[in-house]
Amino acid sequence: MSDAPDLPEGYEISTDPERIDIARVHEWLSTDAYWAMDRPREQHERAAEASLNFGVYDKASGEQVAYARVVTDHALFAWLCDVYVDPSVRGKGVGTALVGGVREHLRPYGVRRVLLATADAHGVYRKLGFAPLARPDQWMALMFE
């Protein structure tokens, strides 16, 4: 993750699925993330099991302080989602470093496109190379209600 922004001192990123605190992540997302409010725990667990999961951890305590999930084929496409930083560490650069770490983790696979959706963090993602879709008229979505 050499080109990733540096994590603040005392934190580390891991993709080890055994380290993900699934209960904590579910609590964060289902109670404090506008895109996942009231998401059932079982649904979140299925999503996490089928995804590449990233956690940021406090080195001293081992406590998870941030999370991101990537849905990918590890060849052409990735969707970055469920990016969440615990309020206690926001503003320290943890989220920017996490997303940069995700970007650098995916780079060797040759993934050509990483998509994400955000209502309020465009500036964070822009710093890491994300941009609005050049041709949004070419994209479509199937929504199940």
C-alpha positions as a LaTeX table, in Angstrom:
\begin{tabular}{lrrr}
\hline
Residue & $x$ (\AA) & $y$ (\AA) & $z$ (\AA) \\
\hline
Met1 & 0.00 & 0.00 & 0.00 \\
Ser2 & 2.92 & 2.27 & $-0.81$ \\
Asp3 & 1.04 & 5.15 & $-2.50$ \\
Ala4 & $-1.69$ & 5.17 & 0.13 \\
Pro5 & $-1.85$ & 8.20 & 2.41 \\
Asp6 & $-0.14$ & 7.43 & 5.68 \\
Leu7 & $-2.25$ & 6.34 & 8.59 \\
Pro8 & $-1.82$ & 8.38 & 11.73 \\
Glu9 & 0.73 & 6.95 & 14.17 \\
Gly10 & $-0.65$ & 4.04 & 16.14 \\
Tyr11 & $-3.10$ & 2.66 & 13.54 \\
Glu12 & $-2.90$ & $-0.16$ & 11.01 \\
Ile13 & $-4.99$ & $-1.42$ & 8.07 \\
Ser14 & $-5.79$ & $-5.10$ & 7.62 \\
Thr15 & $-7.83$ & $-7.19$ & 5.22 \\
Asp16 & $-7.84$ & $-10.17$ & 7.58 \\
Pro17 & $-11.52$ & $-11.18$ & 7.80 \\
Glu18 & $-10.93$ & $-12.70$ & 11.25 \\
Arg19 & $-10.12$ & $-9.24$ & 12.65 \\
Ile20 & $-13.36$ & $-7.58$ & 11.53 \\
Asp21 & $-15.56$ & $-6.81$ & 14.54 \\
Ile22 & $-18.79$ & $-7.66$ & 12.71 \\
Ala23 & $-21.00$ & $-6.64$ & 15.63 \\
Arg24 & $-19.33$ & $-3.23$ & 15.92 \\
Val25 & $-19.44$ & $-2.63$ & 12.17 \\
His26 & $-23.10$ & $-3.59$ & 12.02 \\
Glu27 & $-23.87$ & $-1.23$ & 14.92 \\
Trp28 & $-22.03$ & 1.63 & 13.19 \\
Leu29 & $-23.75$ & 1.12 & 9.86 \\
Ser30 & $-27.26$ & 0.29 & 11.02 \\
Thr31 & $-27.50$ & 3.17 & 13.49 \\
Asp32 & $-25.28$ & 5.94 & 12.11 \\
Ala33 & $-24.79$ & 5.51 & 8.34 \\
Tyr34 & $-27.52$ & 7.12 & 6.21 \\
Trp35 & $-27.18$ & 4.46 & 3.51 \\
Ala36 & $-27.53$ & 1.49 & 5.86 \\
Met37 & $-29.93$ & 2.60 & 8.58 \\
Asp38 & $-31.80$ & $-0.36$ & 10.04 \\
Arg39 & $-29.86$ & $-2.87$ & 7.92 \\
Pro40 & $-30.51$ & $-6.31$ & 9.45 \\
Arg41 & $-27.46$ & $-7.97$ & 11.01 \\
Glu42 & $-27.92$ & $-11.17$ & 8.98 \\
Gln43 & $-27.96$ & $-9.16$ & 5.74 \\
His44 & $-24.81$ & $-7.31$ & 6.72 \\
Glu45 & $-23.06$ & $-10.56$ & 7.60 \\
Arg46 & $-23.90$ & $-12.05$ & 4.17 \\
Ala47 & $-22.65$ & $-8.91$ & 2.45 \\
Ala48 & $-19.40$ & $-8.95$ & 4.41 \\
Glu49 & $-18.80$ & $-12.65$ & 3.74 \\
Ala50 & $-19.05$ & $-12.04$ & $-0.02$ \\
Ser51 & $-16.80$ & $-8.97$ & 0.03 \\
Leu52 & $-13.22$ & $-7.88$ & 0.53 \\
Asn53 & $-13.25$ & $-6.22$ & 3.97 \\
Phe54 & $-10.82$ & $-3.61$ & 5.28 \\
Gly55 & $-10.44$ & $-2.63$ & 8.90 \\
Val56 & $-8.38$ & 0.04 & 10.59 \\
Tyr57 & $-7.23$ & $-0.88$ & 14.08 \\
Asp58 & $-5.69$ & 0.89 & 17.03 \\
Lys59 & $-2.35$ & $-0.87$ & 17.44 \\
Ala60 & $-2.29$ & $-0.49$ & 21.22 \\
Ser61 & $-5.77$ & $-1.84$ & 21.98 \\
Gly62 & $-6.55$ & $-3.83$ & 18.83 \\
Glu63 & $-9.90$ & $-2.01$ & 18.69 \\
Gln64 & $-11.38$ & $-1.53$ & 15.23 \\
Val65 & $-11.87$ & 2.18 & 14.43 \\
Ala66 & $-12.86$ & 2.14 & 10.75 \\
Tyr67 & $-14.24$ & $-0.15$ & 8.06 \\
Ala68 & $-14.65$ & $-0.37$ & 4.30 \\
Arg69 & $-16.07$ & $-3.09$ & 2.10 \\
Val70 & $-15.29$ & $-3.80$ & $-1.56$ \\
Val71 & $-17.38$ & $-5.91$ & $-3.92$ \\
Thr72 & $-15.05$ & $-6.97$ & $-6.72$ \\
Asp73 & $-14.20$ & $-9.62$ & $-9.29$ \\
His74 & $-10.47$ & $-8.92$ & $-8.63$ \\
Ala75 & $-9.96$ & $-8.37$ & $-12.35$ \\
Leu76 & $-12.01$ & $-5.58$ & $-13.91$ \\
Phe77 & $-14.41$ & $-3.94$ & $-11.50$ \\
Ala78 & $-14.80$ & $-2.94$ & $-7.86$ \\
Trp79 & $-17.46$ & $-1.14$ & $-5.86$ \\
Leu80 & $-16.27$ & 0.59 & $-2.70$ \\
Cys81 & $-19.01$ & 0.76 & $-0.08$ \\
Asp82 & $-19.80$ & 0.89 & 3.61 \\
Val83 & $-16.89$ & 3.20 & 4.39 \\
Tyr84 & $-17.23$ & 4.22 & 8.03 \\
Val85 & $-14.90$ & 5.89 & 10.53 \\
Asp86 & $-15.70$ & 5.85 & 14.23 \\
Pro87 & $-16.56$ & 9.38 & 15.43 \\
Ser88 & $-13.75$ & 9.21 & 18.01 \\
Val89 & $-11.07$ & 9.22 & 15.28 \\
Arg90 & $-12.69$ & 11.36 & 12.60 \\
Gly91 & $-10.61$ & 14.29 & 11.41 \\
Lys92 & $-7.30$ & 12.46 & 11.96 \\
Gly93 & $-6.86$ & 11.20 & 8.39 \\
Val94 & $-7.94$ & 7.64 & 9.16 \\
Gly95 & $-10.69$ & 7.59 & 6.50 \\
Thr96 & $-8.49$ & 9.10 & 3.79 \\
Ala97 & $-5.73$ & 6.60 & 4.57 \\
Leu98 & $-8.24$ & 3.74 & 4.57 \\
Val99 & $-9.62$ & 4.61 & 1.14 \\
Gly100 & $-6.08$ & 5.14 & $-0.18$ \\
Gly101 & $-5.17$ & 1.72 & 1.18 \\
Val102 & $-8.15$ & 0.18 & $-0.59$ \\
Arg103 & $-7.10$ & 1.86 & $-3.84$ \\
Glu104 & $-3.54$ & 0.55 & $-3.57$ \\
His105 & $-4.70$ & $-2.93$ & $-2.59$ \\
Leu106 & $-6.81$ & $-3.13$ & $-5.77$ \\
Arg107 & $-4.18$ & $-1.65$ & $-8.12$ \\
Pro108 & $-2.15$ & $-4.86$ & $-8.71$ \\
Tyr109 & $-5.25$ & $-6.75$ & $-9.83$ \\
Gly110 & $-5.59$ & $-4.50$ & $-12.88$ \\
Val111 & $-9.06$ & $-3.36$ & $-11.82$ \\
Arg112 & $-10.04$ & $-0.69$ & $-14.33$ \\
Arg113 & $-12.92$ & 0.94 & $-12.50$ \\
Val114 & $-13.73$ & 1.49 & $-8.84$ \\
Leu115 & $-17.16$ & 2.99 & $-8.24$ \\
Leu116 & $-18.68$ & 4.41 & $-5.11$ \\
Ala117 & $-21.68$ & 6.48 & $-4.12$ \\
Thr118 & $-21.60$ & 9.25 & $-1.54$ \\
Ala119 & $-23.94$ & 12.01 & $-0.51$ \\
Asp120 & $-21.49$ & 14.00 & 1.56 \\
Ala121 & $-17.82$ & 13.01 & 1.22 \\
His122 & $-16.94$ & 14.05 & $-2.32$ \\
Gly123 & $-13.92$ & 16.05 & $-1.14$ \\
Val124 & $-12.36$ & 13.09 & 0.63 \\
Tyr125 & $-12.70$ & 10.84 & $-2.40$ \\
Arg126 & $-11.63$ & 13.53 & $-4.87$ \\
Lys127 & $-8.27$ & 13.81 & $-3.05$ \\
Leu128 & $-7.73$ & 10.13 & $-3.83$ \\
Gly129 & $-8.47$ & 10.36 & $-7.56$ \\
Phe130 & $-12.22$ & 9.72 & $-7.65$ \\
Ala131 & $-14.28$ & 11.90 & $-9.99$ \\
Pro132 & $-17.93$ & 12.16 & $-11.00$ \\
Leu133 & $-18.95$ & 9.79 & $-13.77$ \\
Ala134 & $-17.92$ & 11.23 & $-17.11$ \\
Arg135 & $-21.00$ & 9.76 & $-18.81$ \\
Pro136 & $-23.68$ & 9.23 & $-16.16$ \\
Asp137 & $-26.24$ & 8.87 & $-18.96$ \\
Gln138 & $-24.65$ & 5.50 & $-19.80$ \\
Trp139 & $-25.26$ & 4.04 & $-16.33$ \\
Met140 & $-28.44$ & 2.42 & $-15.15$ \\
Ala141 & $-29.61$ & 0.78 & $-11.94$ \\
Leu142 & $-32.17$ & $-1.86$ & $-11.09$ \\
Met143 & $-33.70$ & $-1.07$ & $-7.72$ \\
Phe144 & $-35.71$ & $-3.60$ & $-5.72$ \\
Glu145 & $-38.02$ & $-1.99$ & $-3.21$ \\
\hline
\end{tabular}
